[in-house]
Coordinates of C-alpha atoms and ligand atoms in Angstrom, one line a residue:
M1 CA -14.5 56.4 30.8
C2 CA -13.1 57.0 34.3
G3 CA -9.4 57.7 34.5
I4 CA -7.4 56.0 37.3
V5 CA -4.0 56.9 38.6
G6 CA -2.0 55.5 41.5
Y7 CA 1.5 56.4 42.7
V8 CA 4.0 55.4 45.3
G9 CA 7.5 56.9 45.4
G10 CA 9.6 59.9 46.3
R11 CA 7.7 62.6 44.3
D12 CA 4.8 64.7 45.5
A13 CA 2.0 62.3 44.8
I14 CA -0.6 65.1 44.1
E15 CA 1.6 66.4 41.3
V16 CA 2.0 63.0 39.7
L17 CA -1.8 62.2 40.1
M18 CA -3.0 65.5 38.7
G19 CA -0.6 65.2 35.7
G20 CA -1.8 61.7 35.1
L21 CA -5.4 62.7 35.3
R22 CA -4.7 65.5 32.8
R23 CA -3.3 62.9 30.4
L24 CA -6.4 60.7 30.9
E25 CA -8.8 63.5 30.5
Y26 CA -9.5 62.4 27.0
R27 CA -11.3 59.3 28.3
G28 CA -14.3 61.4 29.3
Y29 CA -15.4 62.4 32.8
D30 CA -17.5 64.8 34.7
S31 CA -15.9 64.9 38.2
A32 CA -12.5 64.3 39.7
G33 CA -10.8 63.6 43.0
V34 CA -7.5 62.6 44.7
A35 CA -6.4 61.0 48.0
V36 CA -2.9 61.1 49.4
I37 CA -1.3 59.6 52.5
A38 CA 0.5 62.6 53.9
D39 CA 4.0 62.3 55.3
D40 CA 2.5 62.8 58.8
G41 CA 0.3 59.7 58.3
R42 CA -3.1 61.4 57.6
L43 CA -5.3 60.4 54.8
A44 CA -6.3 63.6 52.9
T45 CA -8.8 63.7 50.1
H46 CA -10.5 66.2 47.9
K47 CA -13.0 65.8 45.1
R48 CA -15.1 68.0 42.9
A49 CA -17.8 67.8 40.2
G50 CA -16.8 69.4 36.9
K51 CA -13.5 69.5 34.9
L52 CA -10.1 69.0 36.4
G53 CA -9.6 72.8 36.5
V54 CA -12.1 73.0 39.3
L55 CA -10.3 70.5 41.5
E56 CA -7.0 72.1 40.6
A57 CA -8.1 75.5 41.6
D58 CA -9.2 74.1 45.0
L59 CA -5.9 72.4 45.5
V60 CA -4.0 75.6 44.7
A61 CA -6.2 77.6 47.2
E62 CA -6.0 74.9 49.8
P63 CA -3.2 72.4 49.1
L64 CA -3.4 68.9 50.5
P65 CA -0.5 67.9 52.7
E66 CA 2.5 66.4 50.8
G67 CA 3.0 62.7 50.6
G68 CA 4.4 60.1 48.3
T69 CA 1.4 57.7 48.2
G70 CA -1.8 58.5 46.5
I71 CA -4.7 57.7 44.1
G72 CA -6.5 60.0 41.6
H73 CA -9.7 59.6 39.6
T74 CA -11.8 61.1 36.9
R75 CA -15.4 59.9 37.0
W76 CA -17.9 59.4 34.2
A77 CA -21.2 59.2 36.1
T78 CA -23.1 56.0 36.1
H79 CA -24.7 55.5 39.5
G80 CA -25.8 58.9 40.7
G81 CA -25.2 62.3 39.0
P82 CA -21.9 64.1 38.6
T83 CA -21.8 65.8 42.0
D84 CA -19.1 66.5 44.6
V85 CA -20.4 63.8 46.8
N86 CA -20.6 61.1 44.1
A87 CA -17.1 61.9 42.9
H88 CA -14.3 59.5 43.9
P89 CA -12.5 58.6 46.2
H90 CA -15.0 57.1 48.5
L91 CA -14.0 56.3 52.1
G92 CA -14.1 53.2 54.3
D93 CA -12.9 52.2 57.7
D94 CA -14.0 55.4 59.4
G95 CA -12.3 57.6 56.8
R96 CA -8.9 55.9 57.0
L97 CA -9.3 54.1 53.6
A98 CA -9.9 55.8 50.2
L99 CA -11.0 53.9 47.2
I100 CA -11.5 54.7 43.5
H101 CA -13.3 52.6 40.9
N102 CA -13.9 52.3 37.2
G103 CA -16.7 50.1 35.9
I104 CA -20.1 49.0 37.3
I105 CA -20.6 46.7 40.3
E106 CA -23.8 45.0 39.2
N107 CA -24.7 43.4 42.6
Y108 CA -24.0 46.6 44.6
A109 CA -27.7 46.8 45.8
V110 CA -27.5 43.5 47.6
L111 CA -24.1 44.4 49.1
R112 CA -25.3 47.8 50.2
D113 CA -28.3 46.2 52.0
E114 CA -25.9 43.9 53.8
L115 CA -23.8 46.9 54.9
L116 CA -26.9 48.9 55.9
A117 CA -28.1 46.0 58.0
E118 CA -24.8 46.2 59.9
G119 CA -25.3 49.8 60.6
H120 CA -23.0 51.3 57.9
T121 CA -24.2 54.6 56.4
F122 CA -23.6 55.9 52.9
A123 CA -22.9 59.5 51.7
S124 CA -23.3 58.9 48.0
E125 CA -25.5 57.2 45.5
T126 CA -22.6 55.3 43.9
D127 CA -21.9 51.6 43.6
T128 CA -18.3 52.5 44.5
E129 CA -19.0 53.5 48.0
V130 CA -20.2 50.0 48.6
A131 CA -16.8 48.6 47.6
A132 CA -15.1 51.2 49.8
K133 CA -17.1 50.2 52.8
L134 CA -16.6 46.5 52.1
V135 CA -12.8 46.8 51.8
G136 CA -12.8 49.0 54.9
R137 CA -14.8 46.5 56.9
E138 CA -12.3 43.7 55.9
Y139 CA -9.3 45.9 56.7
A140 CA -10.7 46.5 60.2
A141 CA -10.8 42.8 60.6
T142 CA -7.4 41.9 59.1
G143 CA -5.2 45.0 59.2
D144 CA -3.9 44.2 55.8
L145 CA -5.0 46.0 52.6
V146 CA -4.1 43.2 50.2
S147 CA -6.0 40.6 52.3
A148 CA -9.0 43.0 52.5
F149 CA -9.0 43.3 48.7
R150 CA -8.9 39.5 48.4
A151 CA -11.8 39.1 50.7
V152 CA -13.9 41.5 48.7
V153 CA -13.2 41.4 45.0
G154 CA -14.5 37.8 44.5
R155 CA -17.9 39.0 45.8
L156 CA -18.2 41.8 43.2
H157 CA -20.1 41.1 40.0
G158 CA -19.7 43.2 36.9
A159 CA -16.7 45.2 35.7
F160 CA -14.2 47.0 37.9
T161 CA -10.8 48.4 38.4
L162 CA -10.4 49.3 42.0
L163 CA -7.5 51.2 43.7
A164 CA -7.2 51.9 47.4
V165 CA -4.9 53.3 50.0
H166 CA -5.1 53.1 53.8
A167 CA -3.7 55.6 56.3
D168 CA -2.1 52.7 58.3
E169 CA -0.2 51.4 55.3
P170 CA 1.7 54.4 53.8
G171 CA 3.8 53.5 50.8
L172 CA 1.3 51.0 49.4
V173 CA -1.4 51.2 46.7
V174 CA -3.5 48.1 46.1
G175 CA -5.4 47.6 42.8
A176 CA -7.6 44.9 41.3
R177 CA -9.3 44.4 38.0
R178 CA -12.0 42.5 36.2
N179 CA -13.1 43.4 32.7
S180 CA -11.7 46.9 33.1
P181 CA -8.2 48.1 32.4
L182 CA -5.3 48.6 34.8
V183 CA -1.6 49.0 33.8
V184 CA 1.5 49.3 36.1
G185 CA 4.3 51.8 35.3
L186 CA 7.5 50.3 36.5
G187 CA 9.8 53.0 37.8
D188 CA 13.1 53.1 39.6
G189 CA 12.3 53.5 43.3
E190 CA 8.7 54.5 42.4
Q191 CA 5.8 52.7 40.8
F192 CA 2.6 53.9 39.0
L193 CA -0.8 52.6 38.2
G194 CA -3.0 53.9 35.4
S195 CA -6.1 53.1 33.3
D196 CA -3.6 53.3 30.5
V197 CA 0.0 54.1 30.0
A198 CA -0.8 57.8 29.3
A199 CA -1.1 58.2 33.1
F200 CA 2.6 57.7 33.6
V201 CA 4.5 57.6 30.3
Q202 CA 6.1 60.9 31.2
Y203 CA 8.0 59.1 34.0
T204 CA 8.5 55.6 32.7
R205 CA 8.0 53.6 29.5
R206 CA 8.3 50.2 31.2
A207 CA 4.8 48.9 31.7
L208 CA 3.0 45.7 32.8
A209 CA -0.6 45.1 32.1
I210 CA -2.6 43.5 34.9
G211 CA -4.5 40.4 33.8
Q212 CA -8.1 39.5 34.3
D213 CA -9.0 38.9 38.0
Q214 CA -5.7 39.9 39.4
I215 CA -4.6 42.0 42.4
V216 CA -1.5 44.2 42.4
A217 CA 0.2 45.8 45.3
I218 CA 2.7 48.6 44.4
R219 CA 5.4 49.8 46.8
A220 CA 8.3 52.1 45.9
G221 CA 10.6 49.1 45.7
G222 CA 8.5 46.9 43.5
I223 CA 5.2 45.2 42.8
E224 CA 3.4 42.0 43.9
L225 CA 0.9 40.4 41.6
T226 CA -1.5 37.6 42.5
D227 CA -4.8 36.2 41.3
F228 CA -7.9 36.8 43.3
A229 CA -7.2 33.6 45.3
G230 CA -3.7 35.0 46.3
R231 CA -1.6 32.8 44.1
P232 CA 1.4 34.6 42.7
V233 CA 1.2 35.5 39.0
E234 CA 4.0 36.4 36.6
G235 CA 3.4 39.6 34.8
E236 CA 4.7 40.4 31.3
P237 CA 6.5 43.7 31.3
Y238 CA 6.7 45.6 27.9
E239 CA 8.2 48.8 26.6
V240 CA 5.6 51.5 25.6
A241 CA 6.2 52.2 21.9
W242 CA 5.6 55.9 22.2
D243 CA 6.9 58.7 24.4
A244 CA 5.0 61.4 26.3
S245 CA 5.3 63.9 23.5
A246 CA 3.2 61.7 21.3
A247 CA 0.3 62.4 23.6
D248 CA 0.8 66.2 23.5
K249 CA -1.0 68.6 21.2
G250 CA 2.4 69.7 19.8
G251 CA 1.2 73.2 18.7
W252 CA -2.0 72.0 17.0
S253 CA -5.3 73.7 17.9
S254 CA -6.7 70.4 19.0
F255 CA -5.7 66.8 19.4
M256 CA -8.1 65.9 16.7
A257 CA -6.4 68.3 14.2
K258 CA -3.0 66.8 15.2
E259 CA -4.4 63.2 14.9
I260 CA -5.8 63.8 11.4
S261 CA -2.4 65.2 10.3
E262 CA -0.9 62.0 11.6
E263 CA -3.0 59.7 9.4
P264 CA -0.4 59.2 6.7
E265 CA 2.1 58.2 9.3
A266 CA -0.4 55.9 10.9
I267 CA -0.7 54.1 7.5
E268 CA 3.1 54.0 7.1
Q269 CA 3.6 52.6 10.6
T270 CA 0.9 50.0 10.2
L271 CA 2.5 48.8 7.0
L272 CA 6.0 48.8 8.4
E273 CA 7.8 45.5 8.1
R274 CA 4.4 43.9 7.2
V275 CA 4.9 44.3 3.5
V276 CA 8.2 42.8 2.4
D277 CA 9.0 42.7 -1.4
G278 CA 5.4 43.0 -2.2
V279 CA 4.4 40.1 0.1
V280 CA 2.3 40.6 3.2
V281 CA 4.1 39.2 6.3
L282 CA 2.1 39.0 9.5
D283 CA 4.5 37.2 11.7
E284 CA 2.7 38.3 14.9
I285 CA -0.4 36.3 14.1
A286 CA 1.5 33.2 12.8
E287 CA 1.5 31.4 16.1
G288 CA -2.2 31.8 16.8
F289 CA -3.2 31.6 13.1
P290 CA -0.8 29.3 11.1
A291 CA -1.5 28.9 7.4
D292 CA -3.5 25.7 7.8
V293 CA -5.8 27.3 10.3
L294 CA -6.4 30.3 8.0
S295 CA -7.0 28.1 5.1
A296 CA -9.7 26.2 7.0
V297 CA -11.6 29.3 7.9
T298 CA -15.1 29.1 6.4
R299 CA -16.5 32.4 7.6
I300 CA -15.3 35.7 9.2
V301 CA -17.3 37.7 11.7
V302 CA -16.0 41.2 12.3
L303 CA -17.0 42.9 15.5
G304 CA -16.7 46.5 16.7
A305 CA -18.7 49.6 17.7
G306 CA -19.1 53.0 16.1
T307 CA -16.2 54.0 13.9
A308 CA -14.4 50.7 14.5
A309 CA -17.5 48.9 13.1
Y310 CA -17.4 51.1 10.0
S311 CA -13.8 50.2 9.4
G312 CA -15.0 46.6 9.6
L313 CA -17.4 47.3 6.8
L314 CA -14.6 48.4 4.6
G315 CA -12.7 45.3 5.6
K316 CA -15.6 43.2 4.4
Y317 CA -15.5 44.6 0.9
A318 CA -11.7 43.9 0.7
I319 CA -11.6 40.5 2.3
E320 CA -14.5 39.1 0.4
K321 CA -13.1 40.4 -2.9
W322 CA -9.5 39.3 -2.3
A323 CA -9.6 36.2 -0.1
K324 CA -13.1 35.0 -1.2
V325 CA -14.2 34.2 2.4
P326 CA -17.7 35.3 3.5
V327 CA -17.5 38.2 6.0
E328 CA -20.2 39.5 8.2
V329 CA -19.8 42.7 10.2
E330 CA -21.7 43.1 13.4
L331 CA -22.1 45.6 16.1
A332 CA -20.4 44.0 19.1
H333 CA -23.2 45.0 21.5
E334 CA -25.8 43.2 19.4
F335 CA -23.7 40.1 18.7
R336 CA -23.9 38.0 21.8
Y337 CA -27.5 38.6 22.5
R338 CA -28.8 36.9 19.4
D339 CA -27.4 33.5 19.8
P340 CA -25.0 33.7 16.8
V341 CA -23.9 30.4 15.1
L342 CA -20.2 29.9 15.8
D343 CA -17.7 27.1 15.5
A344 CA -14.0 26.5 15.3
S345 CA -13.9 27.3 11.5
T346 CA -15.3 30.8 12.3
L347 CA -12.7 33.5 12.5
V348 CA -13.9 36.4 14.7
V349 CA -12.0 39.6 14.1
S350 CA -12.6 42.3 16.7
I351 CA -11.6 45.9 16.0
S352 CA -11.0 48.4 18.8
Q353 CA -8.8 51.4 19.2
S354 CA -8.8 51.4 23.0
G355 CA -8.9 47.6 23.3
E356 CA -11.1 48.2 26.3
T357 CA -14.6 48.7 24.8
M358 CA -16.8 46.6 27.1
D359 CA -19.3 45.7 24.3
T360 CA -16.5 44.4 22.1
L361 CA -14.6 42.7 24.9
M362 CA -17.8 40.8 26.0
A363 CA -18.5 39.8 22.4
V364 CA -14.9 38.5 22.0
K365 CA -15.2 36.5 25.2
Y366 CA -18.5 35.1 24.1
A367 CA -17.1 34.1 20.7
S368 CA -14.1 32.3 22.4
E369 CA -16.4 30.5 24.8
R370 CA -18.4 29.3 21.8
G371 CA -15.3 27.8 20.2
A372 CA -14.5 30.5 17.6
R373 CA -11.0 31.7 17.0
T374 CA -10.4 35.3 17.8
L375 CA -8.1 37.8 16.3
S376 CA -8.1 41.4 17.5
I377 CA -7.1 44.5 15.6
C378 CA -6.1 46.9 18.4
N379 CA -4.3 50.2 18.8
T380 CA -3.4 49.9 22.5
Q381 CA -0.5 47.7 23.5
G382 CA -1.5 45.1 26.2
A383 CA -5.2 46.1 26.1
T384 CA -7.7 43.7 27.5
I385 CA -9.3 42.7 24.2
A386 CA -5.8 42.0 22.7
R387 CA -5.0 39.8 25.7
E388 CA -8.3 38.0 25.5
S389 CA -7.8 37.1 21.8
D390 CA -5.9 34.2 20.2
A391 CA -3.8 36.7 18.3
V392 CA -3.5 40.5 17.9
L393 CA -2.6 42.6 14.9
Y394 CA -1.7 46.0 16.3
T395 CA -2.5 49.2 14.4
R396 CA 0.3 51.6 15.0
A397 CA -1.5 54.9 14.9
G398 CA 0.1 56.0 18.2
P399 CA -2.0 57.4 21.1
E400 CA -5.4 58.8 20.0
V401 CA -6.5 61.3 22.5
A402 CA -9.4 63.2 20.8
V403 CA -12.6 61.4 21.6
A404 CA -13.6 61.1 17.9
S405 CA -11.6 58.4 16.2
T406 CA -9.7 59.5 13.1
K407 CA -6.2 58.1 12.6
A408 CA -7.1 54.9 14.4
F409 CA -9.9 54.4 11.8
T410 CA -7.4 54.8 9.0
A411 CA -5.0 52.4 10.6
Q412 CA -7.8 49.8 11.3
V413 CA -8.8 49.8 7.6
V414 CA -5.1 49.3 6.6
A415 CA -4.8 46.4 9.1
L416 CA -7.9 44.8 7.6
Y417 CA -6.5 45.2 4.1
L418 CA -3.3 43.5 5.3
L419 CA -5.3 40.7 6.8
G420 CA -7.3 40.4 3.5
L421 CA -4.2 40.2 1.4
H422 CA -2.6 37.7 3.8
L423 CA -5.6 35.5 3.7
A424 CA -5.7 35.8 -0.1
R425 CA -2.1 34.5 -0.3
V426 CA -2.5 31.7 2.2
R427 CA -5.7 30.5 0.5
G428 CA -4.3 31.0 -3.0
A429 CA -7.1 33.4 -3.9
L430 CA -4.8 36.0 -5.5
T431 CA -1.5 35.6 -7.4
D432 CA 1.7 37.0 -6.0
D433 CA 1.6 39.6 -8.8
E434 CA -1.9 40.7 -7.9
I435 CA -0.9 41.0 -4.3
R436 CA 2.2 43.0 -5.2
G437 CA 0.1 45.4 -7.3
L438 CA -2.2 46.0 -4.3
T439 CA 0.6 46.4 -1.8
D440 CA 2.2 48.9 -4.1
E441 CA -1.0 50.8 -4.1
L442 CA -1.2 50.6 -0.3
R443 CA 2.3 52.0 0.1
A444 CA 1.4 54.9 -2.2
L445 CA -1.5 56.0 0.0
P446 CA 0.4 58.1 2.6
A447 CA 1.7 60.5 0.0
K448 CA -1.8 60.8 -1.6
L449 CA -3.3 61.4 1.8
R450 CA -0.9 64.2 2.5
T451 CA -2.1 66.0 -0.6
V452 CA -5.7 65.6 0.6
L453 CA -4.8 67.1 4.0
Q454 CA -3.4 70.1 2.2
T455 CA -7.0 71.0 1.2
G456 CA -7.8 71.6 4.9
P457 CA -8.2 75.4 4.5
E458 CA -10.7 75.0 1.7
I459 CA -12.7 72.5 3.8
R460 CA -12.5 75.0 6.7
E461 CA -14.1 77.7 4.6
L462 CA -16.8 75.3 3.5
A463 CA -17.5 74.3 7.1
R464 CA -17.6 77.9 8.3
S465 CA -20.1 78.7 5.6
M466 CA -22.3 75.9 6.9
S467 CA -22.2 76.6 10.6
D468 CA -26.0 77.3 10.8
T469 CA -26.8 74.0 9.0
R470 CA -29.2 71.8 11.0
S471 CA -29.1 68.6 8.9
V472 CA -26.6 67.0 6.6
L473 CA -26.9 63.8 4.7
F474 CA -24.1 61.6 3.4
L475 CA -24.4 59.2 0.5
G476 CA -22.1 56.6 -0.9
R477 CA -22.2 53.2 -2.7
H478 CA -20.0 50.2 -2.3
V479 CA -16.9 51.3 -0.3
G480 CA -18.2 54.8 -0.4
Y481 CA -21.1 53.7 1.9
P482 CA -19.0 53.1 5.0
V483 CA -17.4 56.4 4.3
A484 CA -20.8 58.1 4.3
L485 CA -21.7 56.4 7.6
E486 CA -18.4 57.6 9.1
G487 CA -18.8 61.1 7.8
A488 CA -22.3 61.3 9.4
L489 CA -21.1 59.9 12.7
K490 CA -18.2 62.4 12.9
L491 CA -20.6 65.3 12.2
K492 CA -23.2 64.3 14.8
E493 CA -20.7 63.6 17.5
L494 CA -18.6 66.7 17.0
A495 CA -20.9 69.4 15.8
Y496 CA -24.2 68.1 17.3
I497 CA -25.9 68.4 13.9
H498 CA -28.4 65.9 12.7
A499 CA -26.6 63.7 10.2
E500 CA -27.4 60.5 8.5
G501 CA -25.4 58.3 6.2
F502 CA -27.1 56.2 3.5
A503 CA -26.2 53.7 0.8
A504 CA -27.1 55.9 -2.2
G505 CA -29.1 53.0 -3.8
E506 CA -31.3 53.0 -0.7
L507 CA -32.4 56.6 -1.3
K508 CA -35.4 55.8 -3.5
H509 CA -36.6 53.3 -0.9
G510 CA -37.4 56.0 1.7
P511 CA -34.7 58.5 2.6
I512 CA -35.2 60.6 -0.5
A513 CA -38.3 62.0 1.3
L514 CA -35.9 64.0 3.4
I515 CA -34.7 66.0 0.4
E516 CA -36.1 69.5 0.3
P517 CA -34.7 72.6 -1.2
G518 CA -31.3 73.5 0.4
Q519 CA -30.7 70.2 2.1
R520 CA -27.0 69.7 2.2
V521 CA -25.9 66.3 1.0
F522 CA -22.3 65.0 0.8
V523 CA -21.8 62.4 -1.9
V524 CA -18.8 60.1 -2.1
V525 CA -18.3 59.6 -5.8
P526 CA -16.4 56.5 -7.0
S527 CA -13.7 56.8 -9.7
P528 CA -15.1 56.8 -13.3
R529 CA -11.9 55.1 -14.5
D530 CA -12.9 51.5 -13.7
S531 CA -15.3 49.9 -16.2
T532 CA -17.2 48.2 -13.3
S533 CA -17.4 51.5 -11.4
L534 CA -20.7 52.6 -9.9
H535 CA -19.8 56.1 -11.0
P536 CA -22.8 56.5 -13.5
K537 CA -25.2 55.2 -10.9
V538 CA -23.9 57.6 -8.2
V539 CA -24.2 60.5 -10.7
S540 CA -27.8 59.4 -11.3
N541 CA -28.4 59.5 -7.6
I542 CA -27.0 63.0 -7.4
Q543 CA -29.3 64.1 -10.2
E544 CA -32.3 62.6 -8.4
I545 CA -31.6 64.6 -5.2
R546 CA -30.5 67.7 -7.1
A547 CA -33.8 67.7 -9.0
R548 CA -35.5 68.0 -5.6
G549 CA -33.4 71.0 -4.5
A550 CA -30.5 69.3 -2.6
H551 CA -27.3 71.2 -2.3
V552 CA -24.7 68.6 -3.3
L553 CA -21.1 68.5 -2.0
A554 CA -19.3 65.9 -4.0
I555 CA -16.0 64.2 -3.0
A556 CA -14.6 63.1 -6.3
E557 CA -11.4 62.0 -7.9
A558 CA -9.2 64.6 -9.5
G559 CA -10.0 64.8 -13.2
D560 CA -13.6 63.5 -12.8
V561 CA -15.3 66.2 -14.9
A562 CA -18.5 64.2 -15.4
V563 CA -19.5 65.1 -11.9
L564 CA -19.0 68.9 -12.3
P565 CA -22.4 69.8 -13.9
H566 CA -24.2 68.0 -11.1
A567 CA -22.5 69.1 -7.9
D568 CA -22.6 72.5 -6.1
E569 CA -19.2 72.0 -4.6
V570 CA -16.5 69.4 -5.4
L571 CA -13.7 68.3 -3.0
R572 CA -11.0 66.5 -4.9
I573 CA -9.0 63.4 -3.9
P574 CA -6.1 61.9 -5.8
L575 CA -6.5 58.9 -8.0
A576 CA -6.3 55.5 -6.2
A577 CA -7.5 52.0 -6.8
P578 CA -11.2 51.7 -6.0
M579 CA -10.7 49.7 -2.8
F580 CA -8.4 52.3 -1.4
E581 CA -10.4 55.4 -2.2
P582 CA -12.1 55.4 1.2
L583 CA -8.9 56.2 3.0
L584 CA -8.6 59.4 0.9
A585 CA -12.3 60.3 0.9
V586 CA -12.8 60.0 4.7
A587 CA -10.3 62.7 5.6
P588 CA -12.2 65.6 4.1
L589 CA -15.2 64.5 6.0
Q590 CA -13.3 64.3 9.3
I591 CA -11.8 67.8 8.7
F592 CA -15.3 69.1 7.8
A593 CA -16.8 67.8 11.0
M594 CA -14.0 69.2 13.1
E595 CA -14.0 72.6 11.5
L596 CA -17.8 72.9 11.7
A597 CA -17.6 72.0 15.4
A598 CA -14.8 74.6 15.9
A599 CA -16.9 77.2 14.0
K600 CA -19.7 76.6 16.4
G601 CA -17.3 77.1 19.3
L602 CA -17.5 73.5 20.5
D603 CA -14.9 71.4 22.2
V604 CA -13.6 69.4 19.3
D605 CA -11.6 67.0 21.5
Q606 CA -14.2 66.2 24.1
P607 CA -17.7 66.3 22.7
R608 CA -20.5 66.3 25.2
N609 CA -21.7 63.1 26.8
L610 CA -19.0 61.0 25.1
A611 CA -16.1 59.0 26.5
K612 CA -13.1 57.9 24.6
S613 CA -12.9 54.5 26.2
V614 CA -16.3 53.0 26.7
T615 CA -15.7 50.6 29.6
V616 CA -19.4 50.0 30.5
E617 CA -22.0 48.0 28.6
Ligands
F6R701 C1 -16.4 57.7 17.1 C2 -15.7 56.8 18.0 C3 -16.4 55.7 18.5 C4 -15.5 54.5 18.7 C5 -16.2 53.3 19.4 C6 -15.3 52.1 19.6 O1 -15.6 58.7 16.6 O2 -14.6 57.1 18.3 O3 -17.5 55.3 17.8 O4 -15.0 54.1 17.5 O5 -16.6 53.8 20.7 O6 -14.2 52.4 20.3 P1 -12.9 51.5 20.3 O7 -12.3 51.5 18.9 O8 -12.0 52.0 21.3 O9 -13.4 50.1 20.6

């Protein structure tokens, strides 16, 4: 949600800003704008509703004057519709200051009244314009942009990243953040700011994440970082682990297609150096979670939203089975509003690709305040949730650009499996040999997943044949249940088709009433090889819906012939241990949703109404 870019240096700022905004497009937005301090000292801005192409066309037709200092923004509308006027930047100090904002200023109405009483007028319906006017007012009094920020940011409630430039201070961009992301790109004689590193990684891979309640001033020669009270703060620079090409489509028809193809590598990378001689080694969490702390954990609460929460459900099956610790999985946005019971023996594991999801961030903070220990599973280096947690286990899926999460989900599940096996060893719940057997299985997964991905063309044909379908159901049991939920979520968000995922055992308690002749139902079928398998029960479920006219699309293990007489179509996955089947079964459902959306002519990477990084509650 909302992309933010700032630049100071020798390049043409507009070029840097527009390139950065392009790379942040994936976050989701509905208007865009830029401001530049021109070489002749003027502040020039332009903003438009719609996609970046609209703004770009205007800037080609009527270029803004050149300058090396500027800010750029893509807005996901919250206060006021996606119009030219509501787009950022907003102006203050009689049009000499331009400001952009990500987040929500919760007390904007009170502040607006204060400004109205002083005679200020507002052009837009946004909360952002209030911040622009406030900073502008302070600038008029102090003549110093950093001081003006300091005077204002402490008065704002809610979540915000703010960037501003002032015509009287060329060569300076000032930023501040609370509960919303902001990263500095450290260049040589030039500096960058971005909502995430994608904004500037084509110029520099040296980055520094701005901490909570901090103000940063960037100038070509360097940066100054302080807290909101003006006390100097030491930042922690880091090297971005991927280069700009990782965030390019690289010849694929969509980012989503590319990211699904990268799933085997996401597993390999997430396992890398964390499985040594069959033993799980999680050095990066050892400081925050030494063995004695992990042994004393009595309960685990897993938090996430959407796809991340579904990965958490899979983690629950694995961690309870292997480590014998009770695990609850909860939607982060429900968690802190129900007065959950937490104490120092509760381990709270948050899962987030972006590491910026506001619901999850707030839940993690709440858990910390209540004395629980927090571990995040995160895909974005230096993200806020990672920084707010006692320890972080990074998934290494690389940048995920398509709004719908795919390879990050796979990597999250693998990270949870690693955590489960690590806990099992520390707590003596599994023997070394048992752990070795499971890690061998894990390491065999990428090759198996590659064979699943080869069935893409077959799935595309199936999706094309179903492009008129209005409703699809997904069923699974045990670890197949989260897969069913994820398959349904992918289909609704990408193809705008009504889709529901159910635990197959729940059918007879209500959902079976939905079955009518021709109803398409995907069923995730467990392996028949395991004597404790739910295979016969799932086959019975299939028979029940088939008897009522359902058209059954089974995802079943290679060689499972027992399912053949009962299914209309069968998509095959290679043999794997039951706990690992989901990582193979989910890929056909991701491909199916993507191909069906493509068959309907929809934008696979940026589905309507959605944002990649959900930074508001
Ligand atoms: C669905 C999807 C979302 C995210 C959710 C959490 O395809 O991508 O449901 O999983 O918004 O996002 P993160 O993982 O960034 O916290």
